[in-house]
Amino acid sequence: MSTPYKYRRLDRDDAAVLLVDHQTGLCNLVRDFSPDDFKNMVLALANSAKYFNLPTILTTSFEAGPNGPLMPEIKELFPEAPYVARPGQINAWDNEDFVKAIRATGKKQLIIAGVVTEVCVAFVALSAIEAGFEVFVVADASGTFNQTTRDASWARMQAAGAQLMTWFAVACELHRDWRNDMEGLGALFAKHLPSYANLISSFNAARK
Amino acid sequence: MSTPYKYRRLDRDDAAVLLVDHQTGLCNLVRDFSPDDFKNMVLALANSAKYFNLPTILTTSFEAGPNGPLMPEIKELFPEAPYVARPGQINAWDNEDFVKAIRATGKKQLIIAGVVTEVCVAFVALSAIEAGFEVFVVADASGTFNQTTRDASWARMQAAGAQLMTWFAVACELHRDWRNDMEGLGALFAKHLPSYANLISSFNAARK
Amino acid sequence: MSTPYKYRRLDRDDAAVLLVDHQTGLCNLVRDFSPDDFKNMVLALANSAKYFNLPTILTTSFEAGPNGPLMPEIKELFPEAPYVARPGQINAWDNEDFVKAIRATGKKQLIIAGVVTEVCVAFVALSAIEAGFEVFVVADASGTFNQTTRDASWARMQAAGAQLMTWFAVACELHRDWRNDMEGLGALFAKHLPSYANLISSFNAARK
Amino acid sequence: MSTPYKYRRLDRDDAAVLLVDHQTGLCNLVRDFSPDDFKNMVLALANSAKYFNLPTILTTSFEAGPNGPLMPEIKELFPEAPYVARPGQINAWDNEDFVKAIRATGKKQLIIAGVVTEVCVAFVALSAIEAGFEVFVVADASGTFNQTTRDASWARMQAAGAQLMTWFAVACELHRDWRNDMEGLGALFAKHLPSYANLISSFNAARK
Amino acid sequence: MSTPYKYRRLDRDDAAVLLVDHQTGLCNLVRDFSPDDFKNMVLALANSAKYFNLPTILTTSFEAGPNGPLMPEIKELFPEAPYVARPGQINAWDNEDFVKAIRATGKKQLIIAGVVTEVCVAFVALSAIEAGFEVFVVADASGTFNQTTRDASWARMQAAGAQLMTWFAVACELHRDWRNDMEGLGALFAKHLPSYANLISSFNAARK
Amino acid sequence: MSTPYKYRRLDRDDAAVLLVDHQTGLCNLVRDFSPDDFKNMVLALANSAKYFNLPTILTTSFEAGPNGPLMPEIKELFPEAPYVARPGQINAWDNEDFVKAIRATGKKQLIIAGVVTEVCVAFVALSAIEAGFEVFVVADASGTFNQTTRDASWARMQAAGAQLMTWFAVACELHRDWRNDMEGLGALFAKHLPSYANLISSFNAARK
Amino acid sequence: MSTPYKYRRLDRDDAAVLLVDHQTGLCNLVRDFSPDDFKNMVLALANSAKYFNLPTILTTSFEAGPNGPLMPEIKELFPEAPYVARPGQINAWDNEDFVKAIRATGKKQLIIAGVVTEVCVAFVALSAIEAGFEVFVVADASGTFNQTTRDASWARMQAAGAQLMTWFAVACELHRDWRNDMEGLGALFAKHLPSYANLISSFNAARK
Amino acid sequence: MSTPYKYRRLDRDDAAVLLVDHQTGLCNLVRDFSPDDFKNMVLALANSAKYFNLPTILTTSFEAGPNGPLMPEIKELFPEAPYVARPGQINAWDNEDFVKAIRATGKKQLIIAGVVTEVCVAFVALSAIEAGFEVFVVADASGTFNQTTRDASWARMQAAGAQLMTWFAVACELHRDWRNDMEGLGALFAKHLPSYANLISSFNAARK
């Protein structure tokens, strides 16, 4: 605590997004969020990555097996993104192509989400920190078997220096100032925050 | 209990849907569901009504005030539906136009959902039962301030003879047999049940 | 279930309110609500009784002992109300003065709340039903030791024919139509429903 | 309530078991129990049916599709049981073969469990009650999307006269007296109640 | 509901208490209460039975086996009570000695608690109702494996006409009037309600 | 941990309060507290700031839009406070006027609360720590979308060295000694802690 | 983390216990534990202090006012203990007598519990750490207004280097080896852990 | 945080497993998991140890007393494992044979689980860290009295540098790459993750 604190803040010019194993089979194992909430928050992160035009890297584990294919909505959002179908490595960081794709972005901040949290997310996060990256884990776009497992994995990642965030904080920290694009950000929020969309609808109606 | 039990089963030829006060201001008062879950389930019911082509009646309370406008998605789904903007009646059944619109459908089964449960839903439900209708309350497309309020209102409606259902049960009971339209029903479920959509995606991928 | 259902609806011309043992010592035993929520909801009911000008009867059990005095806010709201300090009866209905005060109102609908739910409320409720009154229990203005106790007491009262309500449902069912007094009711809601007050503030600001 | 109450008690000579749609895809939709708990309790019921030698009827909905095959453990337990793969009926009672198989048992008590509770279980339960059977729903061997849905479906079935039970109560009510077979019942409990198995292990160790 | 409601109220001259299988092994299976809470509430009921001098009947199931001996505190409280060690009957009502002991009391109101709720309590309760007794289940002095099981068993007993109570409601309904014995009842409450004991201590200190 | 620990304790002569975006629209997004609790705790902090006469700085984000106006009670409490209506900056620290206002107080301890926690509070907190301030986050006067988001944001702020507090701890740490003003502090607590107010009422009654 | 970790282990020859403000009024504010659990755990810690013969220091805040007297059971357990009735200091460490009494014990490990956690416990704990003591907070013998407050106070104390423990861990760490006194420790556990008492009773019965 | 982070990753060639006091009596004290979940996860860890052929050390505390014998399934899995029946030491690390057995493995990574978490696990974990080992606590194969106790013990262990994991993360981190043995790992997961087993069954059925 005695060294001066440096606020490592997300920077849209220095950040890349890693989406790890959001596959339809694995998603049905997730029980620390309701299915509606989880789908919404994963897509909120994906749409944020898209909106901020961040380099995004996709990876999967045995799409052709019980883990199932990548969520189709993600596939559609990033047709050109590097896509690493791992032949067996559980920790995606053990896959050279994956790390190469990350390094190719030239970014030093990594925004990571995936399924399941304590494996697909945590292993990558710990490896990335060790490799010198700044790591931001998107806690609500990552899911796992139960709350106990989530709590333990958060503790492990936090102890290693990962910053725990949620998709809304990520979007806000990247955007910095509403004046950069008021409508675009508002549309992103309205799409993934029904209660915020309600505020906007009520406001617009009141103005009429 | 000694009189023989009659299974009053939803019949697509004899059912109408009442959507009561799903307004954007009121929806932000709802705290017995997450906003994602609630929006999804309200639209799931609305899309079910549409899918089964059930006469649907909309009503609101002071759209021009703090209660806010009807959820825009509902408005779009039912552009031709009877729409009763009540001038002041809290219990929609006290509004003659609303009851007339219901009687005009000629149906005797009423599927009811709304915000908030213990007022906008319960008052209508109790009035409808008294008037001789069969009432099916869609519990997960109706929301209120907290769990205690919900529990109390369920108890009151159940004691009066209302059948407590959820949107999925409503859709299944109306459809009766998958062979009536396999793709249509599957699409409805996939849209509003992300975990079921995952099953379908995984299945299709496995078949390839 | 075969007899036709009669919707016994609160009628401001036929209802009285019984506030049983909302004493400061007893209130600190309540753990099925947070203290903020409980105080707010008890006062919401009391202010509703005042607003609708319903005859209100107060009773306490040993104010001079550990149970403590009646909540001061209630005392101030109803300076003229019949006030029965029971010399020992646990069930207030066993106290003749209390029952006389009720009968003196000439009303047949009783709105009951108190502390603790399974005793001070339930005993009175069951006695009143037996005596032929229509009983409406205000579930969120009544508190007790824990959730299990609450659930059991609700089940007992419901089986006896009591209608479980919450203060907001009571106010809405009494008011019937916003046009009877828009500002008054709005002020009552704004005072006791912070989220509704927020809707109003936002709306008014948007209109400017 | 005025008619004398008749305790309709499970009778091993007059009971049949219906296992409805415990398919591997559907089981992954269940979120009102942990996966371990749910699998254990479904198999506990299945093993109880086996132990008491009750006629057991299996049915599934589109095993060849996303709903997935029947849980393999159930298939293995009942190789000779009537097995109705429904061509489309959502309510299994709408399938003639299913009802015939039930009537062929000659039993009038039906023990029902399945996935999901508000559809596959509730529809069958309500139809069976209407048809004059005594219905016992095994609440912990039936699963669904969330707690709200479960609560609503319980309320509906209970109002119709279904008796809500859990597998342990079913086994105990069927067995009546430990002396009928002490070891067998003990083994069944030890297998599916780890805490009871612990009691037995501790006891045996202490006796040495 | 159309027949006039009769408030069946506990009467200290017409009530007996049945404590069913509160054995040390079985108590360790209970998980719908914390161990401290459960022990306290069982003893609160036992001490209430003692305080009101109600005939109390004890029964156990295989004390010499894994179920373990009766809680020693209960044994000590009722050294003279009829004690039926059942040779095998799961439903204590199937044991003639147990029923004889009950009938020998000449009481028609039965206050029942035990472990586990859905078997040891529910079976006895349902049998007793069928036999014409008035049944009061003490919900918080009865325990079971989990909340789901408890909910299901409450529903079954309630549907049969059992009144769900908790020990505090039982004590209050039996006592009727504090003037019957102020100190005795106060001592009983102080012993088993720490928060009420705190009120008394604070009050006494303030008076000094 | 090896450097000696320094207890950075709130000092009423060296602390300022930052209230960030407690706007009526945003407050309706808060779901990690009940509306009653949240309103009460925000005002408890505001009244504490007032009571201790701490320099207080207000800031809002687009009051004229869907976010809504500042809570009117806060506006009234601090009519003279610096008030920074940010033209677009999401992190208030990015607004020069805001930081200038803070520096103008000459204080080095910042007590921060706001809506939503992970953005409006966390961004300011992290920036302030980086700028060398001691940061005290008032956890119960800050709200957000759900518990998961709150947990993640707490972890991030804690890792940066922020001290997590609640309004009552803030008030107590600032006051140091009851003898500084017994009545004033007592009145503050009685106003915002109903259970403490109950203690006082009971005590005063007992003394009479 | 790079400095070698030193396991600071409780040592019965080097530990003192501080019980801060366990007063009957304040205890009724505690809502992060049930009253039964809280009373039991506070007394479990007190009895552990007694059993291990640890110097114990008591302090209270305005016993003569609404905060109420010290829990009588604690007073009785430690008739000779230093007892500091603070004239006004909120943080007991600001009271010279209190600190003197601690220093007089000559111990460097402080085991601290009290009400409320974030003030009476946390302030003392942080001061003690600053003063060079090793601090062990007994989390389950300390209580506060709600779970949020508890979580925030734990985070603050943990960040300062306090070790979070519970009474059972304290007793076990002090005892080191069952052979030091098997019966005494067993009796302590049996008294405050009903589930452990059940194990002992069952074991003893099985041995007969 | 300023020293570069080193990802201490489980290595199957450098890890040993310690199973501490998973005894049948103690397991019945565990209430932070359901009995089904807990048994399943303990055996999942044990089977993982077996699968990866890790040296495994068993220890118990007074098997011949109320704590009960080691879970029989664990005994059967490791017939040849070092087995230290401690004569009295509560912290197994205080037992020389236990530490010798650990050192004899020559491993420097210790995977630890046991009952109860804050004593049998935490004491060993803290001692092992002090002794220079890398410690991985398997949070879901360790159980204790309640959630509060668990949270406190996690905080203490985490502050000391223990890595909090769950059995699934342990297995995945040890395995590194599915290609090392696809079938074996799949079988392990299918056995202890019913939802994963469902994915496999569904997949295989779809392929047919």
mmCIF file with all atom_site columns, C-alpha atoms in Angstrom, chain B residues 1 3 24-26 28-29 31 61-62 64-67 87-91 94 116 118-119 122-127 129-131 145-146 148-149 151-156 158-161, chain C residues 1-2 5-10 32-33 41 136 139-140 147 150-151 154 158 163-166 168-179 182 185 189 193 195-196 199-200 203-204 207:
data_model
loop_
_atom_site.group_PDB
_atom_site.id
_atom_site.type_symbol
_atom_site.label_atom_id
_atom_site.label_alt_id
_atom_site.label_comp_id
_atom_site.label_asym_id
_atom_site.label_entity_id
_atom_site.label_seq_id
_atom_site.pdbx_PDB_ins_code
_atom_site.Cartn_x
_atom_site.Cartn_y
_atom_site.Cartn_z
_atom_site.occupancy
_atom_site.B_iso_or_equiv
_atom_site.pdbx_formal_charge
_atom_site.auth_seq_id
_atom_site.auth_comp_id
_atom_site.auth_asym_id
_atom_site.auth_atom_id
_atom_site.pdbx_PDB_model_num
ATOM 1  C CA . MET B 1 1   ? -63.008 -30.930 -2.303  1.00 0.00 ? 1   MET B CA 1
ATOM 2  C CA . THR B 1 3   ? -67.281 -32.085 -5.651  1.00 0.00 ? 3   THR B CA 1
ATOM 3  C CA . THR B 1 24  ? -42.355 2.166   -18.479 1.00 0.00 ? 24  THR B CA 1
ATOM 4  C CA . GLY B 1 25  ? -42.600 4.144   -15.250 1.00 0.00 ? 25  GLY B CA 1
ATOM 5  C CA . LEU B 1 26  ? -44.449 1.436   -13.394 1.00 0.00 ? 26  LEU B CA 1
ATOM 6  C CA . ASN B 1 28  ? -39.240 0.516   -12.902 1.00 0.00 ? 28  ASN B CA 1
ATOM 7  C CA . LEU B 1 29  ? -41.062 -0.065  -9.618  1.00 0.00 ? 29  LEU B CA 1
ATOM 8  C CA . ARG B 1 31  ? -38.447 -5.534  -7.826  1.00 0.00 ? 31  ARG B CA 1
ATOM 9  C CA . SER B 1 61  ? -53.334 4.245   -16.317 1.00 0.00 ? 61  SER B CA 1
ATOM 10 C CA . PHE B 1 62  ? -52.336 7.831   -17.024 1.00 0.00 ? 62  PHE B CA 1
ATOM 11 C CA . ALA B 1 64  ? -49.236 10.990  -19.942 1.00 0.00 ? 64  ALA B CA 1
ATOM 12 C CA . GLY B 1 65  ? -48.062 11.145  -16.328 1.00 0.00 ? 65  GLY B CA 1
ATOM 13 C CA . PRO B 1 66  ? -45.313 9.645   -14.188 1.00 0.00 ? 66  PRO B CA 1
ATOM 14 C CA . ASN B 1 67  ? -46.568 6.114   -14.834 1.00 0.00 ? 67  ASN B CA 1
ATOM 15 C CA . PRO B 1 87  ? -59.324 8.188   -17.154 1.00 0.00 ? 87  PRO B CA 1
ATOM 16 C CA . GLY B 1 88  ? -58.913 7.306   -13.481 1.00 0.00 ? 88  GLY B CA 1
ATOM 17 C CA . GLN B 1 89  ? -60.228 3.890   -12.506 1.00 0.00 ? 89  GLN B CA 1
ATOM 18 C CA . ILE B 1 90  ? -57.594 1.938   -10.604 1.00 0.00 ? 90  ILE B CA 1
ATOM 19 C CA . ASN B 1 91  ? -59.367 -1.364  -11.128 1.00 0.00 ? 91  ASN B CA 1
ATOM 20 C CA . ASP B 1 94  ? -64.449 -0.506  -13.201 1.00 0.00 ? 94  ASP B CA 1
ATOM 21 C CA . VAL B 1 116 ? -48.352 -4.010  -10.074 1.00 0.00 ? 116 VAL B CA 1
ATOM 22 C CA . GLU B 1 118 ? -51.569 -6.783  -6.079  1.00 0.00 ? 118 GLU B CA 1
ATOM 23 C CA . VAL B 1 119 ? -53.532 -3.937  -7.669  1.00 0.00 ? 119 VAL B CA 1
ATOM 24 C CA . ALA B 1 122 ? -55.456 -8.732  -8.565  1.00 0.00 ? 122 ALA B CA 1
ATOM 25 C CA . PHE B 1 123 ? -58.344 -6.288  -8.723  1.00 0.00 ? 123 PHE B CA 1
ATOM 26 C CA . VAL B 1 124 ? -59.110 -7.244  -12.312 1.00 0.00 ? 124 VAL B CA 1
ATOM 27 C CA . ALA B 1 125 ? -58.719 -10.932 -11.570 1.00 0.00 ? 125 ALA B CA 1
ATOM 28 C CA . LEU B 1 126 ? -61.088 -10.848 -8.596  1.00 0.00 ? 126 LEU B CA 1
ATOM 29 C CA . SER B 1 127 ? -63.655 -8.835  -10.514 1.00 0.00 ? 127 SER B CA 1
ATOM 30 C CA . ILE B 1 129 ? -63.941 -14.261 -11.302 1.00 0.00 ? 129 ILE B CA 1
ATOM 31 C CA . GLU B 1 130 ? -66.954 -12.649 -9.693  1.00 0.00 ? 130 GLU B CA 1
ATOM 32 C CA . ALA B 1 131 ? -68.291 -11.961 -13.171 1.00 0.00 ? 131 ALA B CA 1
ATOM 33 C CA . PHE B 1 145 ? -42.599 -3.853  -5.224  1.00 0.00 ? 145 PHE B CA 1
ATOM 34 C CA . ASN B 1 146 ? -41.183 -6.851  -3.382  1.00 0.00 ? 146 ASN B CA 1
ATOM 35 C CA . THR B 1 148 ? -43.819 -10.013 0.378   1.00 0.00 ? 148 THR B CA 1
ATOM 36 C CA . THR B 1 149 ? -46.336 -8.096  -1.648  1.00 0.00 ? 149 THR B CA 1
ATOM 37 C CA . ASP B 1 151 ? -46.825 -13.535 -1.906  1.00 0.00 ? 151 ASP B CA 1
ATOM 38 C CA . ALA B 1 152 ? -49.775 -11.786 -0.301  1.00 0.00 ? 152 ALA B CA 1
ATOM 39 C CA . SER B 1 153 ? -51.391 -11.021 -3.634  1.00 0.00 ? 153 SER B CA 1
ATOM 40 C CA . TRP B 1 154 ? -50.946 -14.587 -4.884  1.00 0.00 ? 154 TRP B CA 1
ATOM 41 C CA . ALA B 1 155 ? -52.631 -15.862 -1.747  1.00 0.00 ? 155 ALA B CA 1
ATOM 42 C CA . ARG B 1 156 ? -55.591 -13.550 -2.219  1.00 0.00 ? 156 ARG B CA 1
ATOM 43 C CA . GLN B 1 158 ? -55.624 -18.147 -5.301  1.00 0.00 ? 158 GLN B CA 1
ATOM 44 C CA . ALA B 1 159 ? -58.221 -18.132 -2.528  1.00 0.00 ? 159 ALA B CA 1
ATOM 45 C CA . ALA B 1 160 ? -60.659 -16.611 -5.007  1.00 0.00 ? 160 ALA B CA 1
ATOM 46 C CA . GLY B 1 161 ? -60.118 -19.388 -7.506  1.00 0.00 ? 161 GLY B CA 1
ATOM 47 C CA . MET C 1 1   ? -65.282 -23.624 -5.005  1.00 0.00 ? 1   MET C CA 1
ATOM 48 C CA . SER C 1 2   ? -68.636 -24.422 -6.525  1.00 0.00 ? 2   SER C CA 1
ATOM 49 C CA . TYR C 1 5   ? -67.297 -16.213 -5.767  1.00 0.00 ? 5   TYR C CA 1
ATOM 50 C CA . LYS C 1 6   ? -68.133 -12.847 -4.228  1.00 0.00 ? 6   LYS C CA 1
ATOM 51 C CA . TYR C 1 7   ? -65.361 -10.257 -4.470  1.00 0.00 ? 7   TYR C CA 1
ATOM 52 C CA . ARG C 1 8   ? -65.365 -8.725  -0.987  1.00 0.00 ? 8   ARG C CA 1
ATOM 53 C CA . ARG C 1 9   ? -63.845 -5.421  -1.853  1.00 0.00 ? 9   ARG C CA 1
ATOM 54 C CA . LEU C 1 10  ? -62.748 -2.763  0.570   1.00 0.00 ? 10  LEU C CA 1
ATOM 55 C CA . ASP C 1 32  ? -39.109 -10.179 8.754   1.00 0.00 ? 32  ASP C CA 1
ATOM 56 C CA . PHE C 1 33  ? -38.606 -6.611  7.476   1.00 0.00 ? 33  PHE C CA 1
ATOM 57 C CA . MET C 1 41  ? -45.038 0.639   5.835   1.00 0.00 ? 41  MET C CA 1
ATOM 58 C CA . PHE C 1 136 ? -58.244 -7.754  5.587   1.00 0.00 ? 136 PHE C CA 1
ATOM 59 C CA . ALA C 1 139 ? -49.226 -8.109  5.742   1.00 0.00 ? 139 ALA C CA 1
ATOM 60 C CA . ASP C 1 140 ? -46.514 -5.500  5.349   1.00 0.00 ? 140 ASP C CA 1
ATOM 61 C CA . GLN C 1 147 ? -39.958 -15.538 8.014   1.00 0.00 ? 147 GLN C CA 1
ATOM 62 C CA . ARG C 1 150 ? -44.771 -15.215 9.251   1.00 0.00 ? 150 ARG C CA 1
ATOM 63 C CA . ASP C 1 151 ? -45.400 -17.942 6.721   1.00 0.00 ? 151 ASP C CA 1
ATOM 64 C CA . TRP C 1 154 ? -50.319 -16.285 6.969   1.00 0.00 ? 154 TRP C CA 1
ATOM 65 C CA . GLN C 1 158 ? -55.732 -17.472 4.977   1.00 0.00 ? 158 GLN C CA 1
ATOM 66 C CA . GLN C 1 163 ? -57.716 -11.650 2.824   1.00 0.00 ? 163 GLN C CA 1
ATOM 67 C CA . LEU C 1 164 ? -53.983 -10.961 2.769   1.00 0.00 ? 164 LEU C CA 1
ATOM 68 C CA . MET C 1 165 ? -53.188 -7.502  1.512   1.00 0.00 ? 165 MET C CA 1
ATOM 69 C CA . THR C 1 166 ? -50.455 -4.893  1.685   1.00 0.00 ? 166 THR C CA 1
ATOM 70 C CA . PHE C 1 168 ? -50.640 -0.128  -1.173  1.00 0.00 ? 168 PHE C CA 1
ATOM 71 C CA . ALA C 1 169 ? -53.374 -2.538  -2.232  1.00 0.00 ? 169 ALA C CA 1
ATOM 72 C CA . VAL C 1 170 ? -55.513 -1.319  0.658   1.00 0.00 ? 170 VAL C CA 1
ATOM 73 C CA . ALA C 1 171 ? -55.108 2.303   -0.387  1.00 0.00 ? 171 ALA C CA 1
ATOM 74 C CA . CYS C 1 172 ? -55.822 1.539   -4.037  1.00 0.00 ? 172 CYS C CA 1
ATOM 75 C CA . GLU C 1 173 ? -58.867 -0.589  -3.314  1.00 0.00 ? 173 GLU C CA 1
ATOM 76 C CA . LEU C 1 174 ? -60.302 2.094   -1.034  1.00 0.00 ? 174 LEU C CA 1
ATOM 77 C CA . HIS C 1 175 ? -59.675 4.909   -3.469  1.00 0.00 ? 175 HIS C CA 1
ATOM 78 C CA . ARG C 1 176 ? -61.235 3.244   -6.495  1.00 0.00 ? 176 ARG C CA 1
ATOM 79 C CA . ASP C 1 177 ? -60.674 6.127   -8.899  1.00 0.00 ? 177 ASP C CA 1
ATOM 80 C CA . TRP C 1 178 ? -57.819 8.590   -9.123  1.00 0.00 ? 178 TRP C CA 1
ATOM 81 C CA . ARG C 1 179 ? -60.342 11.278  -10.023 1.00 0.00 ? 179 ARG C CA 1
ATOM 82 C CA . MET C 1 182 ? -55.493 12.942  -7.630  1.00 0.00 ? 182 MET C CA 1
ATOM 83 C CA . LEU C 1 185 ? -53.402 10.115  -3.299  1.00 0.00 ? 185 LEU C CA 1
ATOM 84 C CA . PHE C 1 189 ? -47.806 7.452   -2.483  1.00 0.00 ? 189 PHE C CA 1
ATOM 85 C CA . LEU C 1 193 ? -42.942 4.878   -1.991  1.00 0.00 ? 193 LEU C CA 1
ATOM 86 C CA . SER C 1 195 ? -39.420 4.853   -6.132  1.00 0.00 ? 195 SER C CA 1
ATOM 87 C CA . TYR C 1 196 ? -42.791 6.317   -7.028  1.00 0.00 ? 196 TYR C CA 1
ATOM 88 C CA . LEU C 1 199 ? -41.046 8.826   -11.028 1.00 0.00 ? 199 LEU C CA 1
ATOM 89 C CA . ILE C 1 200 ? -42.925 11.975  -10.137 1.00 0.00 ? 200 ILE C CA 1
ATOM 90 C CA . PHE C 1 203 ? -41.627 13.473  -14.740 1.00 0.00 ? 203 PHE C CA 1
ATOM 91 C CA . ASN C 1 204 ? -41.980 16.985  -13.417 1.00 0.00 ? 204 ASN C CA 1
ATOM 92 C CA . ARG C 1 207 ? -41.975 18.625  -18.314 1.00 0.00 ? 207 ARG C CA 1
#
